[in-house]
């Protein structure tokens, strides 16, 4: 086997204990599997054009067989990925997959495109959703007449989500038109979507971690404080979950449709009793909670998948 060396590209300006813990977990998993994984930050290799920036990136990755793209600096990522392809360096997740998952409206657009090519029985179940019409940030919405159409299609209450956000943040519930208008005007030019409220899943969901074409771990998350969101960061609880074959297939199809090598797929419960509708997708899902809950180290699965792609 060739000597395996790679980098994990992370954000220079988001070094909370929670984030650093995940980076070190990946490094430790790599070390256990005979892989050297070094951290490189987005400010170490600036995205620049028409000068020596490209050479600096190339030198920084010299000798690598893979790059774990664990940031959302999409412009830098596209430049780095191009250079990686020229140097035959394996990149995961792809920059395009991360960009699509980072924007909730693009996530649903990509899944909608997948469904259009599939017969009904093979489509990915989605929450009925509407992307807010674009408004310029310096003006916001000069009228909110379109909200009547939103309610007509989705009914009340309506879930409002900013397109960019994690850990259940930037997610709101509008019980009536007045609240919906207030939230919409507050968001102004911030990209956001409106979604049907799935009452059967209020305050609970399922997170399925996938890696290398397998559903490797799952947990049931639930709120104990009346919050309609189930995220652990918002005070939710968790317990191990054994997903059905149908739930696993939905998670795997979702990852496939979005081009993910690994990620966390959040599913909502329906009146069928199962968690069978896609809520959100996280390309760089934090996996400490699911490790604490299930004892399964997703980092080990990610590194093992990378080895299967680059080892000879």
PDB file of C-alpha atoms in Angstrom:
ATOM      1  CA  UNK A   1       0.000   0.000   0.000  1.00  0.00           C
ATOM      2  CA  UNK A   2       1.247   3.478  -0.806  1.00  0.00           C
ATOM      3  CA  UNK A   3       1.869   5.934   2.019  1.00  0.00           C
ATOM      4  CA  UNK A   4      -1.446   7.703   2.626  1.00  0.00           C
ATOM      5  CA  UNK A   5      -1.350  11.424   3.364  1.00  0.00           C
ATOM      6  CA  UNK A   6      -4.078  14.028   3.135  1.00  0.00           C
ATOM      7  CA  UNK A   7      -5.450  17.285   4.482  1.00  0.00           C
ATOM      8  CA  UNK A   8      -8.707  18.385   6.040  1.00  0.00           C
ATOM      9  CA  UNK A   9      -9.635  21.909   4.926  1.00  0.00           C
ATOM     10  CA  UNK A  10     -11.385  23.835   7.722  1.00  0.00           C
ATOM     11  CA  UNK A  11     -12.463  27.379   8.462  1.00  0.00           C
ATOM     12  CA  UNK A  12      -9.921  29.639  10.169  1.00  0.00           C
ATOM     13  CA  UNK A  13     -12.524  31.686  11.997  1.00  0.00           C
ATOM     14  CA  UNK A  14     -14.767  29.057  13.565  1.00  0.00           C
ATOM     15  CA  UNK A  15     -12.593  27.301  16.122  1.00  0.00           C
ATOM     16  CA  UNK A  16     -15.068  26.487  18.863  1.00  0.00           C
ATOM     17  CA  UNK A  17     -14.377  23.501  21.072  1.00  0.00           C
ATOM     18  CA  UNK A  18     -17.169  21.593  19.342  1.00  0.00           C
ATOM     19  CA  UNK A  19     -15.671  22.076  15.889  1.00  0.00           C
ATOM     20  CA  UNK A  20     -12.080  21.372  16.940  1.00  0.00           C
ATOM     21  CA  UNK A  21     -13.194  18.190  18.666  1.00  0.00           C
ATOM     22  CA  UNK A  22     -14.544  16.872  15.366  1.00  0.00           C
ATOM     23  CA  UNK A  23     -11.380  17.738  13.467  1.00  0.00           C
ATOM     24  CA  UNK A  24      -9.259  15.913  16.049  1.00  0.00           C
ATOM     25  CA  UNK A  25     -11.627  12.944  15.966  1.00  0.00           C
ATOM     26  CA  UNK A  26     -11.060  12.651  12.219  1.00  0.00           C
ATOM     27  CA  UNK A  27      -7.301  12.959  12.726  1.00  0.00           C
ATOM     28  CA  UNK A  28      -7.329  10.239  15.386  1.00  0.00           C
ATOM     29  CA  UNK A  29      -9.419   7.940  13.196  1.00  0.00           C
ATOM     30  CA  UNK A  30      -6.991   8.526  10.344  1.00  0.00           C
ATOM     31  CA  UNK A  31      -3.998   7.753  12.568  1.00  0.00           C
ATOM     32  CA  UNK A  32      -5.554   4.473  13.738  1.00  0.00           C
ATOM     33  CA  UNK A  33      -5.924   3.465  10.092  1.00  0.00           C
ATOM     34  CA  UNK A  34      -2.371   4.398   9.118  1.00  0.00           C
ATOM     35  CA  UNK A  35      -3.245   7.722   7.507  1.00  0.00           C
ATOM     36  CA  UNK A  36      -1.604  11.097   8.108  1.00  0.00           C
ATOM     37  CA  UNK A  37      -4.283  13.782   8.152  1.00  0.00           C
ATOM     38  CA  UNK A  38      -3.141  17.373   8.639  1.00  0.00           C
ATOM     39  CA  UNK A  39      -5.339  20.415   9.134  1.00  0.00           C
ATOM     40  CA  UNK A  40      -5.165  23.261   6.649  1.00  0.00           C
ATOM     41  CA  UNK A  41      -7.203  26.449   7.089  1.00  0.00           C
ATOM     42  CA  UNK A  42      -8.927  28.517   4.432  1.00  0.00           C
ATOM     43  CA  UNK A  43      -6.861  31.577   5.361  1.00  0.00           C
ATOM     44  CA  UNK A  44      -3.663  29.565   4.803  1.00  0.00           C
ATOM     45  CA  UNK A  45      -4.390  29.187   1.089  1.00  0.00           C
ATOM     46  CA  UNK A  46      -6.235  32.263  -0.084  1.00  0.00           C
ATOM     47  CA  UNK A  47      -8.480  32.124  -3.122  1.00  0.00           C
ATOM     48  CA  UNK A  48      -6.663  34.420  -5.543  1.00  0.00           C
ATOM     49  CA  UNK A  49      -6.531  34.909  -9.306  1.00  0.00           C
ATOM     50  CA  UNK A  50      -3.845  36.045 -11.706  1.00  0.00           C
ATOM     51  CA  UNK A  51      -0.931  35.724  -9.275  1.00  0.00           C
ATOM     52  CA  UNK A  52       0.960  33.061  -7.334  1.00  0.00           C
ATOM     53  CA  UNK A  53      -2.014  31.830  -5.297  1.00  0.00           C
ATOM     54  CA  UNK A  54      -2.467  28.720  -7.412  1.00  0.00           C
ATOM     55  CA  UNK A  55       1.162  27.715  -6.891  1.00  0.00           C
ATOM     56  CA  UNK A  56       0.823  28.122  -3.123  1.00  0.00           C
ATOM     57  CA  UNK A  57      -2.224  25.854  -3.061  1.00  0.00           C
ATOM     58  CA  UNK A  58      -0.443  23.268  -5.171  1.00  0.00           C
ATOM     59  CA  UNK A  59       2.592  23.278  -2.863  1.00  0.00           C
ATOM     60  CA  UNK A  60       0.419  23.026   0.244  1.00  0.00           C
ATOM     61  CA  UNK A  61      -1.195  19.839  -1.075  1.00  0.00           C
ATOM     62  CA  UNK A  62       2.016  18.320  -2.435  1.00  0.00           C
ATOM     63  CA  UNK A  63       2.133  14.588  -1.729  1.00  0.00           C
ATOM     64  CA  UNK A  64      -1.538  14.339  -0.742  1.00  0.00           C
ATOM     65  CA  UNK A  65      -3.756  11.528  -1.955  1.00  0.00           C
ATOM     66  CA  UNK A  66      -6.956  13.089  -0.668  1.00  0.00           C
ATOM     67  CA  UNK A  67      -8.566  16.257   0.668  1.00  0.00           C
ATOM     68  CA  UNK A  68     -11.426  16.303   3.151  1.00  0.00           C
ATOM     69  CA  UNK A  69     -13.351  19.477   2.321  1.00  0.00           C
ATOM     70  CA  UNK A  70     -14.823  20.380   5.719  1.00  0.00           C
ATOM     71  CA  UNK A  71     -15.488  24.058   5.094  1.00  0.00           C
ATOM     72  CA  UNK A  72     -18.144  26.051   3.264  1.00  0.00           C
ATOM     73  CA  UNK A  73     -15.760  28.489   1.603  1.00  0.00           C
ATOM     74  CA  UNK A  74     -17.153  27.587  -1.792  1.00  0.00           C
ATOM     75  CA  UNK A  75     -15.071  29.985  -3.918  1.00  0.00           C
ATOM     76  CA  UNK A  76     -11.831  28.748  -2.404  1.00  0.00           C
ATOM     77  CA  UNK A  77     -13.129  25.199  -2.552  1.00  0.00           C
ATOM     78  CA  UNK A  78     -13.744  25.372  -6.287  1.00  0.00           C
ATOM     79  CA  UNK A  79     -10.217  26.586  -6.931  1.00  0.00           C
ATOM     80  CA  UNK A  80      -8.685  23.978  -4.630  1.00  0.00           C
ATOM     81  CA  UNK A  81     -10.804  21.190  -6.103  1.00  0.00           C
ATOM     82  CA  UNK A  82      -9.691  22.090  -9.634  1.00  0.00           C
ATOM     83  CA  UNK A  83      -6.056  21.859  -8.586  1.00  0.00           C
ATOM     84  CA  UNK A  84      -6.722  18.596  -6.734  1.00  0.00           C
ATOM     85  CA  UNK A  85      -8.216  17.028  -9.845  1.00  0.00           C
ATOM     86  CA  UNK A  86      -5.157  18.049 -11.864  1.00  0.00           C
ATOM     87  CA  UNK A  87      -2.915  16.446  -9.211  1.00  0.00           C
ATOM     88  CA  UNK A  88      -5.111  13.324  -8.974  1.00  0.00           C
ATOM     89  CA  UNK A  89      -6.057  14.126  -5.370  1.00  0.00           C
ATOM     90  CA  UNK A  90      -9.381  12.645  -4.260  1.00  0.00           C
ATOM     91  CA  UNK A  91     -11.779  15.274  -2.819  1.00  0.00           C
ATOM     92  CA  UNK A  92     -14.739  14.540  -0.582  1.00  0.00           C
ATOM     93  CA  UNK A  93     -17.249  15.800  -0.155  1.00  0.00           C
ATOM     94  CA  UNK A  94     -17.218  17.546  -3.514  1.00  0.00           C
ATOM     95  CA  UNK A  95     -17.449  21.321  -3.380  1.00  0.00           C
ATOM     96  CA  UNK A  96     -20.655  21.245  -5.424  1.00  0.00           C
ATOM     97  CA  UNK A  97     -22.273  18.811  -2.971  1.00  0.00           C
ATOM     98  CA  UNK A  98     -21.304  21.003  -0.015  1.00  0.00           C
ATOM     99  CA  UNK A  99     -22.627  24.119  -1.768  1.00  0.00           C
ATOM    100  CA  UNK A 100     -25.964  22.462  -2.534  1.00  0.00           C
ATOM    101  CA  UNK A 101     -26.398  21.163   1.016  1.00  0.00           C
ATOM    102  CA  UNK A 102     -25.420  24.501   2.532  1.00  0.00           C
ATOM    103  CA  UNK A 103     -28.382  26.191   0.823  1.00  0.00           C
ATOM    104  CA  UNK A 104     -31.682  24.597   1.838  1.00  0.00           C
ATOM    105  CA  UNK A 105     -33.452  25.840  -1.276  1.00  0.00           C
ATOM    106  CA  UNK A 106     -30.764  24.329  -3.533  1.00  0.00           C
ATOM    107  CA  UNK A 107     -30.976  21.066  -1.582  1.00  0.00           C
ATOM    108  CA  UNK A 108     -34.668  20.779  -2.362  1.00  0.00           C
ATOM    109  CA  UNK A 109     -34.156  21.882  -5.950  1.00  0.00           C
ATOM    110  CA  UNK A 110     -31.585  19.128  -6.481  1.00  0.00           C
ATOM    111  CA  UNK A 111     -33.837  16.506  -4.895  1.00  0.00           C
ATOM    112  CA  UNK A 112     -36.763  17.737  -7.024  1.00  0.00           C
ATOM    113  CA  UNK A 113     -34.605  17.294 -10.133  1.00  0.00           C
ATOM    114  CA  UNK A 114     -33.756  13.741  -9.026  1.00  0.00           C
ATOM    115  CA  UNK A 115     -37.444  12.934  -8.521  1.00  0.00           C
ATOM    116  CA  UNK A 116     -38.387  14.141 -11.998  1.00  0.00           C
ATOM    117  CA  UNK A 117     -36.280  11.352 -13.490  1.00  0.00           C
ATOM    118  CA  UNK A 118     -37.756   8.632 -11.263  1.00  0.00           C
ATOM    119  CA  UNK A 119     -41.102   6.788 -11.190  1.00  0.00           C
ATOM    120  CA  UNK A 120     -43.292   7.585  -8.149  1.00  0.00           C
ATOM    121  CA  UNK A 121     -42.179   4.519  -6.197  1.00  0.00           C
ATOM    122  CA  UNK A 122     -38.518   5.519  -6.394  1.00  0.00           C
ATOM    123  CA  UNK A 123     -38.868   9.214  -5.628  1.00  0.00           C
ATOM    124  CA  UNK A 124     -37.488  10.832  -2.476  1.00  0.00           C
ATOM    125  CA  UNK A 125     -40.334  12.085  -0.236  1.00  0.00           C
ATOM    126  CA  UNK A 126     -40.019  15.840   0.308  1.00  0.00           C
ATOM    127  CA  UNK A 127     -41.783  18.375   2.509  1.00  0.00           C
ATOM    128  CA  UNK A 128     -44.000  20.639   0.365  1.00  0.00           C
ATOM    129  CA  UNK A 129     -41.833  23.747   0.137  1.00  0.00           C
ATOM    130  CA  UNK A 130     -41.765  27.177  -1.483  1.00  0.00           C
ATOM    131  CA  UNK A 131     -38.654  29.279  -2.058  1.00  0.00           C
ATOM    132  CA  UNK A 132     -39.244  32.899  -1.089  1.00  0.00           C
ATOM    133  CA  UNK A 133     -39.125  35.286  -4.059  1.00  0.00           C
ATOM    134  CA  UNK A 134     -35.802  37.081  -4.252  1.00  0.00           C
ATOM    135  CA  UNK A 135     -35.749  40.575  -2.761  1.00  0.00           C
ATOM    136  CA  UNK A 136     -32.847  42.991  -2.770  1.00  0.00           C
ATOM    137  CA  UNK A 137     -31.172  43.284   0.613  1.00  0.00           C
ATOM    138  CA  UNK A 138     -31.290  47.080   0.662  1.00  0.00           C
ATOM    139  CA  UNK A 139     -35.049  47.134   0.017  1.00  0.00           C
ATOM    140  CA  UNK A 140     -36.559  43.937   1.411  1.00  0.00           C
ATOM    141  CA  UNK A 141     -40.204  43.209   0.591  1.00  0.00           C
ATOM    142  CA  UNK A 142     -42.213  46.241  -0.432  1.00  0.00           C
ATOM    143  CA  UNK A 143     -45.354  44.096  -0.182  1.00  0.00           C
ATOM    144  CA  UNK A 144     -46.188  40.654   1.163  1.00  0.00           C
ATOM    145  CA  UNK A 145     -49.132  39.770  -1.048  1.00  0.00           C
ATOM    146  CA  UNK A 146     -47.439  36.524  -2.089  1.00  0.00           C
ATOM    147  CA  UNK A 147     -47.832  35.157   1.445  1.00  0.00           C
ATOM    148  CA  UNK A 148     -51.487  34.487   0.706  1.00  0.00           C
ATOM    149  CA  UNK A 149     -50.361  32.024  -1.961  1.00  0.00           C
ATOM    150  CA  UNK A 150     -47.905  30.460   0.504  1.00  0.00           C
ATOM    151  CA  UNK A 151     -50.693  29.803   3.001  1.00  0.00           C
ATOM    152  CA  UNK A 152     -53.002  28.585   0.251  1.00  0.00           C
ATOM    153  CA  UNK A 153     -50.445  25.955  -0.774  1.00  0.00           C
ATOM    154  CA  UNK A 154     -49.003  24.987   2.603  1.00  0.00           C
ATOM    155  CA  UNK A 155     -51.763  25.962   5.104  1.00  0.00           C
ATOM    156  CA  UNK A 156     -51.026  27.203   8.609  1.00  0.00           C
ATOM    157  CA  UNK A 157     -48.858  26.917  10.600  1.00  0.00           C
ATOM    158  CA  UNK A 158     -45.915  27.470   8.247  1.00  0.00           C
ATOM    159  CA  UNK A 159     -42.267  26.693   8.956  1.00  0.00           C
ATOM    160  CA  UNK A 160     -39.877  29.398   7.747  1.00  0.00           C
ATOM    161  CA  UNK A 161     -36.200  28.557   7.294  1.00  0.00           C
ATOM    162  CA  UNK A 162     -33.325  30.755   6.300  1.00  0.00           C
ATOM    163  CA  UNK A 163     -31.463  29.026   3.486  1.00  0.00           C
ATOM    164  CA  UNK A 164     -28.189  29.155   5.412  1.00  0.00           C
ATOM    165  CA  UNK A 165     -28.153  27.888   8.972  1.00  0.00           C
ATOM    166  CA  UNK A 166     -27.281  24.908  11.167  1.00  0.00           C
ATOM    167  CA  UNK A 167     -28.160  23.322  14.507  1.00  0.00           C
ATOM    168  CA  UNK A 168     -31.840  24.264  14.160  1.00  0.00           C
ATOM    169  CA  UNK A 169     -31.006  27.961  14.185  1.00  0.00           C
ATOM    170  CA  UNK A 170     -32.674  30.415  11.769  1.00  0.00           C
ATOM    171  CA  UNK A 171     -35.826  28.264  11.771  1.00  0.00           C
ATOM    172  CA  UNK A 172     -39.186  29.791  12.743  1.00  0.00           C
ATOM    173  CA  UNK A 173     -42.811  28.712  13.094  1.00  0.00           C
ATOM    174  CA  UNK A 174     -45.589  31.070  11.996  1.00  0.00           C
ATOM    175  CA  UNK A 175     -48.955  30.185  13.524  1.00  0.00           C
ATOM    176  CA  UNK A 176     -50.914  32.821  11.598  1.00  0.00           C
ATOM    177  CA  UNK A 177     -50.641  35.362   8.793  1.00  0.00           C
ATOM    178  CA  UNK A 178     -49.525  38.142  11.133  1.00  0.00           C
ATOM    179  CA  UNK A 179     -46.578  36.085  12.388  1.00  0.00           C
ATOM    180  CA  UNK A 180     -45.720  34.947   8.874  1.00  0.00           C
ATOM    181  CA  UNK A 181     -45.676  38.535   7.629  1.00  0.00           C
ATOM    182  CA  UNK A 182     -43.573  39.656  10.606  1.00  0.00           C
ATOM    183  CA  UNK A 183     -40.972  36.927  10.037  1.00  0.00           C
ATOM    184  CA  UNK A 184     -40.873  37.583   6.295  1.00  0.00           C
ATOM    185  CA  UNK A 185     -40.379  41.340   6.707  1.00  0.00           C
ATOM    186  CA  UNK A 186     -37.671  40.730   9.302  1.00  0.00           C
ATOM    187  CA  UNK A 187     -35.802  38.424   6.922  1.00  0.00           C
ATOM    188  CA  UNK A 188     -36.109  40.915   4.073  1.00  0.00           C
ATOM    189  CA  UNK A 189     -33.518  40.053   1.460  1.00  0.00           C
ATOM    190  CA  UNK A 190     -32.196  37.027   3.375  1.00  0.00           C
ATOM    191  CA  UNK A 191     -32.792  33.914   1.225  1.00  0.00           C
ATOM    192  CA  UNK A 192     -35.352  31.651   2.885  1.00  0.00           C
ATOM    193  CA  UNK A 193     -37.954  28.989   2.247  1.00  0.00           C
ATOM    194  CA  UNK A 194     -41.450  28.195   3.495  1.00  0.00           C
ATOM    195  CA  UNK A 195     -42.359  24.614   4.366  1.00  0.00           C
ATOM    196  CA  UNK A 196     -45.465  22.713   5.346  1.00  0.00           C
ATOM    197  CA  UNK A 197     -45.579  21.980   9.072  1.00  0.00           C
ATOM    198  CA  UNK A 198     -45.534  18.199   9.560  1.00  0.00           C
ATOM    199  CA  UNK A 199     -47.511  17.877  12.783  1.00  0.00           C
ATOM    200  CA  UNK A 200     -46.790  14.144  13.133  1.00  0.00           C
ATOM    201  CA  UNK A 201     -43.107  15.010  13.546  1.00  0.00           C
ATOM    202  CA  UNK A 202     -43.382  18.111  15.704  1.00  0.00           C
ATOM    203  CA  UNK A 203     -40.459  18.080  18.128  1.00  0.00           C
ATOM    204  CA  UNK A 204     -38.965  14.842  16.829  1.00  0.00           C
ATOM    205  CA  UNK A 205     -36.954  13.523  13.906  1.00  0.00           C
ATOM    206  CA  UNK A 206     -34.362  10.926  12.910  1.00  0.00           C
ATOM    207  CA  UNK A 207     -30.752  11.604  11.919  1.00  0.00           C
ATOM    208  CA  UNK A 208     -29.188   8.936   9.694  1.00  0.00           C
ATOM    209  CA  UNK A 209     -25.466   9.179   9.034  1.00  0.00           C
ATOM    210  CA  UNK A 210     -24.370   7.749   5.701  1.00  0.00           C
ATOM    211  CA  UNK A 211     -20.829   7.063   4.505  1.00  0.00           C
ATOM    212  CA  UNK A 212     -19.590   5.287   1.413  1.00  0.00           C
ATOM    213  CA  UNK A 213     -23.011   4.142   0.286  1.00  0.00           C
ATOM    214  CA  UNK A 214     -24.046   2.735   3.679  1.00  0.00           C
ATOM    215  CA  UNK A 215     -26.345   3.914   6.452  1.00  0.00           C
ATOM    216  CA  UNK A 216     -23.833   3.586   9.294  1.00  0.00           C
ATOM    217  CA  UNK A 217     -25.611   5.058  12.329  1.00  0.00           C
ATOM    218  CA  UNK A 218     -28.953   6.553  13.344  1.00  0.00           C
ATOM    219  CA  UNK A 219     -30.477   8.332  16.298  1.00  0.00           C
ATOM    220  CA  UNK A 220     -33.924   9.492  17.316  1.00  0.00           C
ATOM    221  CA  UNK A 221     -34.003  13.117  18.462  1.00  0.00           C
ATOM    222  CA  UNK A 222     -36.850  14.611  20.430  1.00  0.00           C
ATOM    223  CA  UNK A 223     -37.721  17.814  22.232  1.00  0.00           C
ATOM    224  CA  UNK A 224     -38.720  17.822  25.882  1.00  0.00           C
ATOM    225  CA  UNK A 225     -39.375  21.557  26.185  1.00  0.00           C
ATOM    226  CA  UNK A 226     -42.177  21.969  23.668  1.00  0.00           C
ATOM    227  CA  UNK A 227     -39.911  23.193  20.858  1.00  0.00           C
ATOM    228  CA  UNK A 228     -41.081  22.071  17.408  1.00  0.00           C
ATOM    229  CA  UNK A 229     -37.400  21.526  16.535  1.00  0.00           C
ATOM    230  CA  UNK A 230     -35.626  18.386  17.728  1.00  0.00           C
ATOM    231  CA  UNK A 231     -31.995  19.538  17.472  1.00  0.00           C
ATOM    232  CA  UNK A 232     -29.757  18.571  20.380  1.00  0.00           C
ATOM    233  CA  UNK A 233     -28.213  22.056  20.372  1.00  0.00           C
ATOM    234  CA  UNK A 234     -31.665  23.463  21.173  1.00  0.00           C
ATOM    235  CA  UNK A 235     -32.053  21.212  24.204  1.00  0.00           C
ATOM    236  CA  UNK A 236     -33.352  18.082  22.498  1.00  0.00           C
ATOM    237  CA  UNK A 237     -32.680  14.547  23.703  1.00  0.00           C
ATOM    238  CA  UNK A 238     -31.467  11.536  21.764  1.00  0.00           C
ATOM    239  CA  UNK A 239     -31.549   7.768  21.778  1.00  0.00           C
ATOM    240  CA  UNK A 240     -30.335   5.044  19.415  1.00  0.00           C
ATOM    241  CA  UNK A 241     -32.627   4.314  16.491  1.00  0.00           C
ATOM    242  CA  UNK A 242     -32.928   1.272  14.227  1.00  0.00           C
ATOM    243  CA  UNK A 243     -34.044   2.638  10.860  1.00  0.00           C
ATOM    244  CA  UNK A 244     -36.254   0.572   8.604  1.00  0.00           C
ATOM    245  CA  UNK A 245     -35.069  -0.556   5.188  1.00  0.00           C
ATOM    246  CA  UNK A 246     -37.274   2.157   3.688  1.00  0.00           C
ATOM    247  CA  UNK A 247     -35.766   4.886   5.886  1.00  0.00           C
ATOM    248  CA  UNK A 248     -32.222   3.737   5.044  1.00  0.00           C
ATOM    249  CA  UNK A 249     -33.025   3.737   1.336  1.00  0.00           C
ATOM    250  CA  UNK A 250     -34.407   7.272   1.503  1.00  0.00           C
ATOM    251  CA  UNK A 251     -31.225   8.447   3.254  1.00  0.00           C
ATOM    252  CA  UNK A 252     -28.975   6.680   0.736  1.00  0.00           C
ATOM    253  CA  UNK A 253     -30.948   7.952  -2.270  1.00  0.00           C
ATOM    254  CA  UNK A 254     -30.769  11.468  -0.839  1.00  0.00           C
ATOM    255  CA  UNK A 255     -26.995  11.267  -0.464  1.00  0.00           C
ATOM    256  CA  UNK A 256     -26.730   9.857  -3.992  1.00  0.00           C
ATOM    257  CA  UNK A 257     -28.918  12.591  -5.459  1.00  0.00           C
ATOM    258  CA  UNK A 258     -26.785  15.278  -3.816  1.00  0.00           C
ATOM    259  CA  UNK A 259     -23.451  13.674  -4.664  1.00  0.00           C
ATOM    260  CA  UNK A 260     -22.430  13.101  -1.040  1.00  0.00           C
ATOM    261  CA  UNK A 261     -19.760  10.595  -0.023  1.00  0.00           C
ATOM    262  CA  UNK A 262     -20.904  11.068   3.562  1.00  0.00           C
ATOM    263  CA  UNK A 263     -23.371  13.222   5.464  1.00  0.00           C
ATOM    264  CA  UNK A 264     -26.259  13.435   7.887  1.00  0.00           C
ATOM    265  CA  UNK A 265     -29.795  13.026   6.557  1.00  0.00           C
ATOM    266  CA  UNK A 266     -32.635  14.299   8.770  1.00  0.00           C
ATOM    267  CA  UNK A 267     -35.978  12.577   8.269  1.00  0.00           C
ATOM    268  CA  UNK A 268     -39.396  13.566   9.631  1.00  0.00           C
ATOM    269  CA  UNK A 269     -42.145  11.232  10.729  1.00  0.00           C
ATOM    270  CA  UNK A 270     -45.365  10.949   8.742  1.00  0.00           C
ATOM    271  CA  UNK A 271     -48.810   9.542   9.433  1.00  0.00           C
ATOM    272  CA  UNK A 272     -47.469   6.170   8.232  1.00  0.00           C
ATOM    273  CA  UNK A 273     -45.523   5.940  11.497  1.00  0.00           C
ATOM    274  CA  UNK A 274     -42.092   5.933   9.901  1.00  0.00           C
ATOM    275  CA  UNK A 275     -39.548   8.692   9.390  1.00  0.00           C
ATOM    276  CA  UNK A 276     -40.018   8.833   5.643  1.00  0.00           C
ATOM    277  CA  UNK A 277     -39.753  12.435   4.477  1.00  0.00           C
ATOM    278  CA  UNK A 278     -36.528  14.395   4.024  1.00  0.00           C
ATOM    279  CA  UNK A 279     -36.218  17.484   6.192  1.00  0.00           C
ATOM    280  CA  UNK A 280     -32.619  18.654   5.803  1.00  0.00           C
ATOM    281  CA  UNK A 281     -29.201  17.383   4.754  1.00  0.00           C
ATOM    282  CA  UNK A 282     -25.843  18.251   6.311  1.00  0.00           C
ATOM    283  CA  UNK A 283     -22.789  17.542   4.180  1.00  0.00           C
ATOM    284  CA  UNK A 284     -20.406  17.997   7.128  1.00  0.00           C
ATOM    285  CA  UNK A 285     -22.603  16.661   9.901  1.00  0.00           C
ATOM    286  CA  UNK A 286     -21.141  16.730  13.390  1.00  0.00           C
ATOM    287  CA  UNK A 287     -20.938  13.180  14.652  1.00  0.00           C
ATOM    288  CA  UNK A 288     -20.059  13.423  18.361  1.00  0.00           C
ATOM    289  CA  UNK A 289     -23.697  13.281  19.452  1.00  0.00           C
ATOM    290  CA  UNK A 290     -24.387  10.198  17.394  1.00  0.00           C
ATOM    291  CA  UNK A 291     -21.219   8.597  18.784  1.00  0.00           C
ATOM    292  CA  UNK A 292     -22.293   9.366  22.341  1.00  0.00           C
ATOM    293  CA  UNK A 293     -25.735   7.985  21.509  1.00  0.00           C
ATOM    294  CA  UNK A 294     -24.846   4.847  19.552  1.00  0.00           C
ATOM    295  CA  UNK A 295     -21.151   4.151  20.153  1.00  0.00           C
ATOM    296  CA  UNK A 296     -20.559   4.212  16.390  1.00  0.00           C
ATOM    297  CA  UNK A 297     -17.650   6.393  15.307  1.00  0.00           C
ATOM    298  CA  UNK A 298     -18.677   7.922  11.978  1.00  0.00           C
ATOM    299  CA  UNK A 299     -15.169   9.349  11.565  1.00  0.00           C
ATOM    300  CA  UNK A 300     -13.845   5.775  11.285  1.00  0.00           C
ATOM    301  CA  UNK A 301     -16.376   5.085   8.519  1.00  0.00           C
ATOM    302  CA  UNK A 302     -15.402   8.249   6.620  1.00  0.00           C
ATOM    303  CA  UNK A 303     -11.681   7.480   6.737  1.00  0.00           C
ATOM    304  CA  UNK A 304     -12.294   3.850   5.768  1.00  0.00           C
ATOM    305  CA  UNK A 305     -14.277   5.035   2.745  1.00  0.00           C
ATOM    306  CA  UNK A 306     -11.485   7.401   1.712  1.00  0.00           C
ATOM    307  CA  UNK A 307      -8.976   4.541   1.987  1.00  0.00           C
ATOM    308  CA  UNK A 308     -11.160   2.420  -0.274  1.00  0.00           C
ATOM    309  CA  UNK A 309     -10.947   5.166  -2.897  1.00  0.00           C
ATOM    310  CA  UNK A 310      -7.241   6.005  -2.748  1.00  0.00           C
ATOM    311  CA  UNK A 311      -5.396   2.913  -1.474  1.00  0.00           C
ATOM    312  CA  UNK A 312      -3.764   0.623  -4.024  1.00  0.00           C
TER     313      UNK A 312
END
